[in-house]
Short mmCIF file of N, CA and C in Angstrom, two decimals:
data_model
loop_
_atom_site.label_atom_id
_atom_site.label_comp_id
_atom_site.label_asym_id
_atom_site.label_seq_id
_atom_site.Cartn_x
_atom_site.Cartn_y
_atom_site.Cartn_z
N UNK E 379 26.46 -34.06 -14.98
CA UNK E 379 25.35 -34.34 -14.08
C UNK E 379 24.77 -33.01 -13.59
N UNK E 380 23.27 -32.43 -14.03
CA UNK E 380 23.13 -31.74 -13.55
C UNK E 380 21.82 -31.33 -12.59
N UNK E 381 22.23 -30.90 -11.48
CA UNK E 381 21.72 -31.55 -10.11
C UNK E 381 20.15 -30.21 -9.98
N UNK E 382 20.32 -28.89 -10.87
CA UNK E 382 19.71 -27.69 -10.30
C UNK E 382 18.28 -28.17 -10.28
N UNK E 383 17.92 -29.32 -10.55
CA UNK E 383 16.31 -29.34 -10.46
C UNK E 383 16.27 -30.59 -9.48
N UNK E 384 17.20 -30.65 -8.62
CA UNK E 384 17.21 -31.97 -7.99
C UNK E 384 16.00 -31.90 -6.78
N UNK E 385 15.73 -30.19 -6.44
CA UNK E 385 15.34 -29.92 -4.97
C UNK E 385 13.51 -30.06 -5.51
N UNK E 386 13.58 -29.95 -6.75
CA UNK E 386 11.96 -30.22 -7.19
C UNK E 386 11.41 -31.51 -7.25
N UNK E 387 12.33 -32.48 -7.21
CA UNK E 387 12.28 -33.73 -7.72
C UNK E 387 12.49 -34.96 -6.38
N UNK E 388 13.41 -34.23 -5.42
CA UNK E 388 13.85 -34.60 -4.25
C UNK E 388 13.42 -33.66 -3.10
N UNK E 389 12.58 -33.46 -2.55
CA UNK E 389 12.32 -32.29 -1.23
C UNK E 389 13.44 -31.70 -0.31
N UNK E 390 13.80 -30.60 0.05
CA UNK E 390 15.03 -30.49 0.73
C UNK E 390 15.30 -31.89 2.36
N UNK E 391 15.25 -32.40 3.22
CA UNK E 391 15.62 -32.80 4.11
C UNK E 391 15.71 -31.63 5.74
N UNK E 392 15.04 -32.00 6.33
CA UNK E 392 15.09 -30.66 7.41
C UNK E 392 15.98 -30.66 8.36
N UNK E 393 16.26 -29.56 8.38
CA UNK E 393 17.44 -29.53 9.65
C UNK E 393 16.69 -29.72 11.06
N UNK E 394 17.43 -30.91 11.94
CA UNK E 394 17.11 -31.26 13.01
C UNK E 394 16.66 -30.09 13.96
N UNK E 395 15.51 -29.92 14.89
CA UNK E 395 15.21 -28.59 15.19
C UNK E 395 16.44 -28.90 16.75
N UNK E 396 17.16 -27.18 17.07
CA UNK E 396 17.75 -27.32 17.99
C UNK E 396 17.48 -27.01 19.05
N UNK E 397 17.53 -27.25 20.30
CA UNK E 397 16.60 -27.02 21.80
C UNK E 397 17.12 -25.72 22.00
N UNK E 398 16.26 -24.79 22.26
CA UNK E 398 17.00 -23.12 22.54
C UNK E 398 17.00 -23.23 23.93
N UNK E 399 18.64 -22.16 24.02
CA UNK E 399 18.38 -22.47 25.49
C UNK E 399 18.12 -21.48 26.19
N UNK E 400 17.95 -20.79 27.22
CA UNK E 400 17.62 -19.85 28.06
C UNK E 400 17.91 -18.43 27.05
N UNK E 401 19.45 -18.98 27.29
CA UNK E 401 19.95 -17.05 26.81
C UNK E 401 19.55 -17.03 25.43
N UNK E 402 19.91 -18.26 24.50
CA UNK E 402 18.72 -17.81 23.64
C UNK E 402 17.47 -17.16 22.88
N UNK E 403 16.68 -17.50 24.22
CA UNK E 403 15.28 -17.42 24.29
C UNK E 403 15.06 -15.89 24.85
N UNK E 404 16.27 -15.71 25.71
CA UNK E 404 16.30 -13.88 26.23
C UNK E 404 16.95 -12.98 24.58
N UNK E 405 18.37 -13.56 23.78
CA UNK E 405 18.50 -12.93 22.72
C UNK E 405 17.46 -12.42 21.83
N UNK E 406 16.32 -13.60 21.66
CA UNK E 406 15.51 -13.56 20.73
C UNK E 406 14.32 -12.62 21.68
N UNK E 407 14.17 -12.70 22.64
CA UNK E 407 13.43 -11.53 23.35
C UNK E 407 13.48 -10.10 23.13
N UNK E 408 14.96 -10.27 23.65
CA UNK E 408 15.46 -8.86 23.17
C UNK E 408 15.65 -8.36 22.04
N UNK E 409 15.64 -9.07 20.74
CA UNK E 409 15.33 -8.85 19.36
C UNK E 409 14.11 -8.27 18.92
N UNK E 410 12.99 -8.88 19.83
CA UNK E 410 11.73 -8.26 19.46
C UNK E 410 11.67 -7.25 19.89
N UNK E 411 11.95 -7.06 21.20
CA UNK E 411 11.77 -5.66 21.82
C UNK E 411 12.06 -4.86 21.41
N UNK E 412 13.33 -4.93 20.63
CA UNK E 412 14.15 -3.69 19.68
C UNK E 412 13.94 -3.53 18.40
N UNK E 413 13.06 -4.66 17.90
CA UNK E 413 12.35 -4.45 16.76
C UNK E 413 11.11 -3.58 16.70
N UNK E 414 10.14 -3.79 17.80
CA UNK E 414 9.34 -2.94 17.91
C UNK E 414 9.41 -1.30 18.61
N UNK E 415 10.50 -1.33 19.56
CA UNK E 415 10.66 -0.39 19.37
C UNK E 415 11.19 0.25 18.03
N UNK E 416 11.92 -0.03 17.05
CA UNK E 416 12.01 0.85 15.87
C UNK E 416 10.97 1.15 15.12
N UNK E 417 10.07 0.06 15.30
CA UNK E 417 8.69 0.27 14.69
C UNK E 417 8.38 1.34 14.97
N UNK E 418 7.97 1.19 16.11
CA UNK E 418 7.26 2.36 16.79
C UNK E 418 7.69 3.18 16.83
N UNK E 419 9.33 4.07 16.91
CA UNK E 419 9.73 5.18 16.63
C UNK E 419 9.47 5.86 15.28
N UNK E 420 9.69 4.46 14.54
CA UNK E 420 9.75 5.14 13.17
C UNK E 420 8.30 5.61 12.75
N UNK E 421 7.05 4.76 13.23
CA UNK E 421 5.56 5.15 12.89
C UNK E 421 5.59 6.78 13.25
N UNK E 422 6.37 6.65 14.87
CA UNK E 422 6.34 8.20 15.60
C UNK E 422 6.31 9.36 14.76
N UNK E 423 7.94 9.30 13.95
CA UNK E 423 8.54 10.27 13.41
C UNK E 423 7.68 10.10 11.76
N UNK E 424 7.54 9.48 11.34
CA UNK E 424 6.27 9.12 10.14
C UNK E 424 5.02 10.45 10.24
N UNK E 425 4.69 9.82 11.09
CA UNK E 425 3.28 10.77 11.46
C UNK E 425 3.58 12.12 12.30
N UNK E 426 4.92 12.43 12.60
CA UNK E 426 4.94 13.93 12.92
C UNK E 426 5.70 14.64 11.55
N UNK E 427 6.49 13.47 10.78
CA UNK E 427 6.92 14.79 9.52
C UNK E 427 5.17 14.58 8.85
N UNK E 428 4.20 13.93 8.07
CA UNK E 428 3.11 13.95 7.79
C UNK E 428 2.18 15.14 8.68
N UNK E 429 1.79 15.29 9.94
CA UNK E 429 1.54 16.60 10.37
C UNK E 429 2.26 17.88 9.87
N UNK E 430 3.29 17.62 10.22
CA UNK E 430 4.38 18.98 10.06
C UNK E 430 3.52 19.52 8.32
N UNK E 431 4.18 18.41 7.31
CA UNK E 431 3.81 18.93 6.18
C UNK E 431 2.48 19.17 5.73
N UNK E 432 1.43 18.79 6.72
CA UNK E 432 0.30 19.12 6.15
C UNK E 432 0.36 20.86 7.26
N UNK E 433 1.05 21.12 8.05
CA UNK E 433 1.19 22.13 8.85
C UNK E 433 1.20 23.39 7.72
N UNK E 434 2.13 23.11 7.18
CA UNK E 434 3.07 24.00 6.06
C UNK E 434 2.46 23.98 5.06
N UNK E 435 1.55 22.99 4.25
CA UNK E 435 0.94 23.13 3.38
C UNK E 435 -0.33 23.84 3.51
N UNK E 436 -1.10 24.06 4.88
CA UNK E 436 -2.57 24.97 5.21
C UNK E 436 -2.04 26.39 5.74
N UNK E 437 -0.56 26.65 5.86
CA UNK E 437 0.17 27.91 5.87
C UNK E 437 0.31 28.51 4.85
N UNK E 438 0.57 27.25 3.58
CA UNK E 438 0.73 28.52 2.35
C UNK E 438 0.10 28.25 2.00
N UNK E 439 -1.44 27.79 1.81
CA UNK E 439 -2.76 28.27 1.36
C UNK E 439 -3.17 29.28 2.20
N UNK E 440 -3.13 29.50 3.19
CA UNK E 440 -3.39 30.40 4.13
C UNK E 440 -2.68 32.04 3.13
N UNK E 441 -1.26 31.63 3.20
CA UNK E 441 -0.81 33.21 2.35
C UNK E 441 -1.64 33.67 1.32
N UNK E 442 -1.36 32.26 0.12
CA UNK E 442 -1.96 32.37 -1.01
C UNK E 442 -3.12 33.19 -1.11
N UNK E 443 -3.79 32.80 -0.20
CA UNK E 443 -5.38 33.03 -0.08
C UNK E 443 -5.38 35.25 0.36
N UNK E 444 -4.39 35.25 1.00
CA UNK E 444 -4.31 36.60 0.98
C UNK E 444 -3.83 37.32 -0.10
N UNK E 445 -3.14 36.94 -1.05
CA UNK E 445 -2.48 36.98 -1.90
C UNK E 445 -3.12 37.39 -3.35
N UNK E 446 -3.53 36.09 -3.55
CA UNK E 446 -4.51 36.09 -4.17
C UNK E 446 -5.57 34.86 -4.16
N UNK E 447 -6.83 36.10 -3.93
CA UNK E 447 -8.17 34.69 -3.92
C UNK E 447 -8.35 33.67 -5.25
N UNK E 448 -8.14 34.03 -6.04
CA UNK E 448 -8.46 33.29 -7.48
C UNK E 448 -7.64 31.89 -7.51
N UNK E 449 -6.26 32.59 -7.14
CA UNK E 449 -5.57 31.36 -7.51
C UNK E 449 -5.45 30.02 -6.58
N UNK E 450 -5.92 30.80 -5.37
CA UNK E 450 -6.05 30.24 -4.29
C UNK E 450 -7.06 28.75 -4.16
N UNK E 451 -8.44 30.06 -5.06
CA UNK E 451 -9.50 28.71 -5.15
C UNK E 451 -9.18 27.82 -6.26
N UNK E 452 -8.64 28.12 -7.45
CA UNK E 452 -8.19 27.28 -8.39
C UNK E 452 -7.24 26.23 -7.48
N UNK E 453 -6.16 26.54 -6.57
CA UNK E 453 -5.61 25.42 -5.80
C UNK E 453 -6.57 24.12 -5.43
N UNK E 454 -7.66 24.96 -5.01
CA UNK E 454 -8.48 23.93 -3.63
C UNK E 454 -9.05 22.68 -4.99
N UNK E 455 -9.09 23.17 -6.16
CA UNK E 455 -9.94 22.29 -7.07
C UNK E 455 -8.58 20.62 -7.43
N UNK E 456 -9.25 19.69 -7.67
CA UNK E 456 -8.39 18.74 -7.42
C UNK E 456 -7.98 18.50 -9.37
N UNK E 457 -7.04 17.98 -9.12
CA UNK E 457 -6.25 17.93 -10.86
C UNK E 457 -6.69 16.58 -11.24
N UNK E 458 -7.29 16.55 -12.44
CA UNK E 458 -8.10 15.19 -12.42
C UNK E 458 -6.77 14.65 -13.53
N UNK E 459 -6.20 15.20 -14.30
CA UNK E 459 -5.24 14.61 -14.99
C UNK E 459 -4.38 14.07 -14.56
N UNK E 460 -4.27 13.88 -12.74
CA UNK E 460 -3.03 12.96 -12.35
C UNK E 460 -4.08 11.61 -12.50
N UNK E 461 -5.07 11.46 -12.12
CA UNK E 461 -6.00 9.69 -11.93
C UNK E 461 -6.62 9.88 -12.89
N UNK E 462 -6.42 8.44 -13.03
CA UNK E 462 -7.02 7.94 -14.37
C UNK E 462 -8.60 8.01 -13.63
N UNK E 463 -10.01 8.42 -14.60
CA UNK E 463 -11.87 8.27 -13.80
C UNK E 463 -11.65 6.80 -14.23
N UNK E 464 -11.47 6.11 -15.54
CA UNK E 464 -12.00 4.96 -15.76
C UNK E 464 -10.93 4.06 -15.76
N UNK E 465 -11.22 2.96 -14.67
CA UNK E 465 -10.37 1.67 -14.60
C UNK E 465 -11.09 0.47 -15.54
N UNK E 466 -10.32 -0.12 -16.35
CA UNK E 466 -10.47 -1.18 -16.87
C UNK E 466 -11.02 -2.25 -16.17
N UNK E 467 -12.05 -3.06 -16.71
CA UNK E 467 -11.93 -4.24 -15.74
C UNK E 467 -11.43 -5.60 -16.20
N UNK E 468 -10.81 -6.10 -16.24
CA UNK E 468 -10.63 -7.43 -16.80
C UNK E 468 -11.13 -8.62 -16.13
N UNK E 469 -11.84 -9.72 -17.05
CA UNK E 469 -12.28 -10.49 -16.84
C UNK E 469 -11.77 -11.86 -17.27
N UNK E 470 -12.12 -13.33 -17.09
CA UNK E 470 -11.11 -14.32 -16.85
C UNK E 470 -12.61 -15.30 -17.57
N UNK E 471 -13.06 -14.67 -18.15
CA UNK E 471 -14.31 -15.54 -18.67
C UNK E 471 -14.41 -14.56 -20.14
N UNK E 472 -14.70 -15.78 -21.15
CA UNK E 472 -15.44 -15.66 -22.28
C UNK E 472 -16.23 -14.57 -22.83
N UNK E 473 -16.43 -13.87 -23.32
CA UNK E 473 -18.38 -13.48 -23.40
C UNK E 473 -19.35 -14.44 -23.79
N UNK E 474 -20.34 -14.07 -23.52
CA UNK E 474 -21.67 -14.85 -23.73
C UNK E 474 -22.43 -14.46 -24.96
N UNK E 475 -22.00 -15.68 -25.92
CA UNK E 475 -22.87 -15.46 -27.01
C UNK E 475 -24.38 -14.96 -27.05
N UNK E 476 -24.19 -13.96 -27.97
CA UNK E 476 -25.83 -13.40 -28.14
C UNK E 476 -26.10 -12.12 -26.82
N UNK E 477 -25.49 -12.19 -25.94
CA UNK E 477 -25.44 -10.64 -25.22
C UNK E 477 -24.90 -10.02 -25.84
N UNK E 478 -25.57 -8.68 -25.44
CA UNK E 478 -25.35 -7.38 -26.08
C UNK E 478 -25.69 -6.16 -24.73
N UNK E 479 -24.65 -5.61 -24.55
CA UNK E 479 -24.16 -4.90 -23.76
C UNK E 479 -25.59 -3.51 -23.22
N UNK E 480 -25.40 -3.04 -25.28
CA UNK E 480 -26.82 -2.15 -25.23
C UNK E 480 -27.95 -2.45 -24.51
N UNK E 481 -28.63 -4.03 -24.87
CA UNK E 481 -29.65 -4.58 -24.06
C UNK E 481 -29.56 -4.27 -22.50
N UNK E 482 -28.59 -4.51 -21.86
CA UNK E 482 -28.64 -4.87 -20.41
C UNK E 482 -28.61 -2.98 -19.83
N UNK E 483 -28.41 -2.06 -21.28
CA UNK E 483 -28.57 -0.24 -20.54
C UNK E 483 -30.19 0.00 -20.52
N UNK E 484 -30.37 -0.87 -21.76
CA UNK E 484 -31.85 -0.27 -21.64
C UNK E 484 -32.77 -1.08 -20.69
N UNK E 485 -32.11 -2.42 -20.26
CA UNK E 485 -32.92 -2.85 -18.76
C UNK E 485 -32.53 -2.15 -17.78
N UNK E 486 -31.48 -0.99 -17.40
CA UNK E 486 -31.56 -0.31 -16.65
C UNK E 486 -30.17 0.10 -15.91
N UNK E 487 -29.53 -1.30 -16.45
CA UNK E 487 -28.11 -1.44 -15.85
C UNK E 487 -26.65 -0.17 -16.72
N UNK E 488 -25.82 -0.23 -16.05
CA UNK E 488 -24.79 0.67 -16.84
C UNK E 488 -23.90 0.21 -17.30
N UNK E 489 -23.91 -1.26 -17.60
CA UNK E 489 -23.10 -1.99 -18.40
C UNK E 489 -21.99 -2.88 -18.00
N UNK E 490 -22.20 -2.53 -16.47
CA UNK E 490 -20.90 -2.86 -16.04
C UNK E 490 -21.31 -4.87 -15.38
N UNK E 491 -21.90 -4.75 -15.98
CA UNK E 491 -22.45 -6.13 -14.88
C UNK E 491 -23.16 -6.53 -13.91
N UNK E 492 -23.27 -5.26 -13.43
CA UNK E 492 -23.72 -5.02 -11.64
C UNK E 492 -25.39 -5.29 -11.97
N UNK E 493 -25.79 -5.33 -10.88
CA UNK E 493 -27.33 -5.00 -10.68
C UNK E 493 -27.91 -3.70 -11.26
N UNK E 494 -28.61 -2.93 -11.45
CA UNK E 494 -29.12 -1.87 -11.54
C UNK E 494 -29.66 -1.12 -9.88
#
């Protein structure tokens, strides 16, 4: 007999809800409170190592830059080989017989679908 698809077939049954009682209702108080405080410490310390390291990182461009200017400005330029320029788009529809992509550049558009 095997029961593993029983809960798809049969809905679970709910557990009777239980009346909370006072201290309860203070446990679960005090749960939040100490939840958000970790939140909030942790956002704290988040955003002061994020300062710090952007601290340290406009320090040693700062050297660099005395150092040497060239390489310095080659830093400031951004590395395009980490991001991909062109994202795919995928679509969840057909094409449309008899469009042609070319047509819709030379009405003005860039192919992508959009308006012009």
């Amino acid at each position: 007999n095997d029961d593993s698809y029983r809960h798809i077939v049969i809905p679970p049954t709910t557990r009777p809800k239980k009346k909370l009682t006072s201290k309860d209702l203070d446990e679960r108080a005090l749960a939040v409170k100490q939840w958000a405080r970790y939140c909030m410490r942790k956002e704290h310390d988040d955003t002061k190592r994020r300062v710090l390291v952007a601290r340290e990182r406009d320090n040693a461009l700062d050297e660099l830059k005395k150092i040497n200017l060239k390489l310095y400005l080659a830093c400031l330029e951004p590395d395009r080989s980490q991001v991909p320029l062109h994202f795919p788009v995928l679509t969840d529809t057909p094409p449309i017989e008899g469009f042609s992509t070319s047509e819709a550049m030379d009405l003005g558009g860039d192919g992508d679908g959009m308006a012009p």
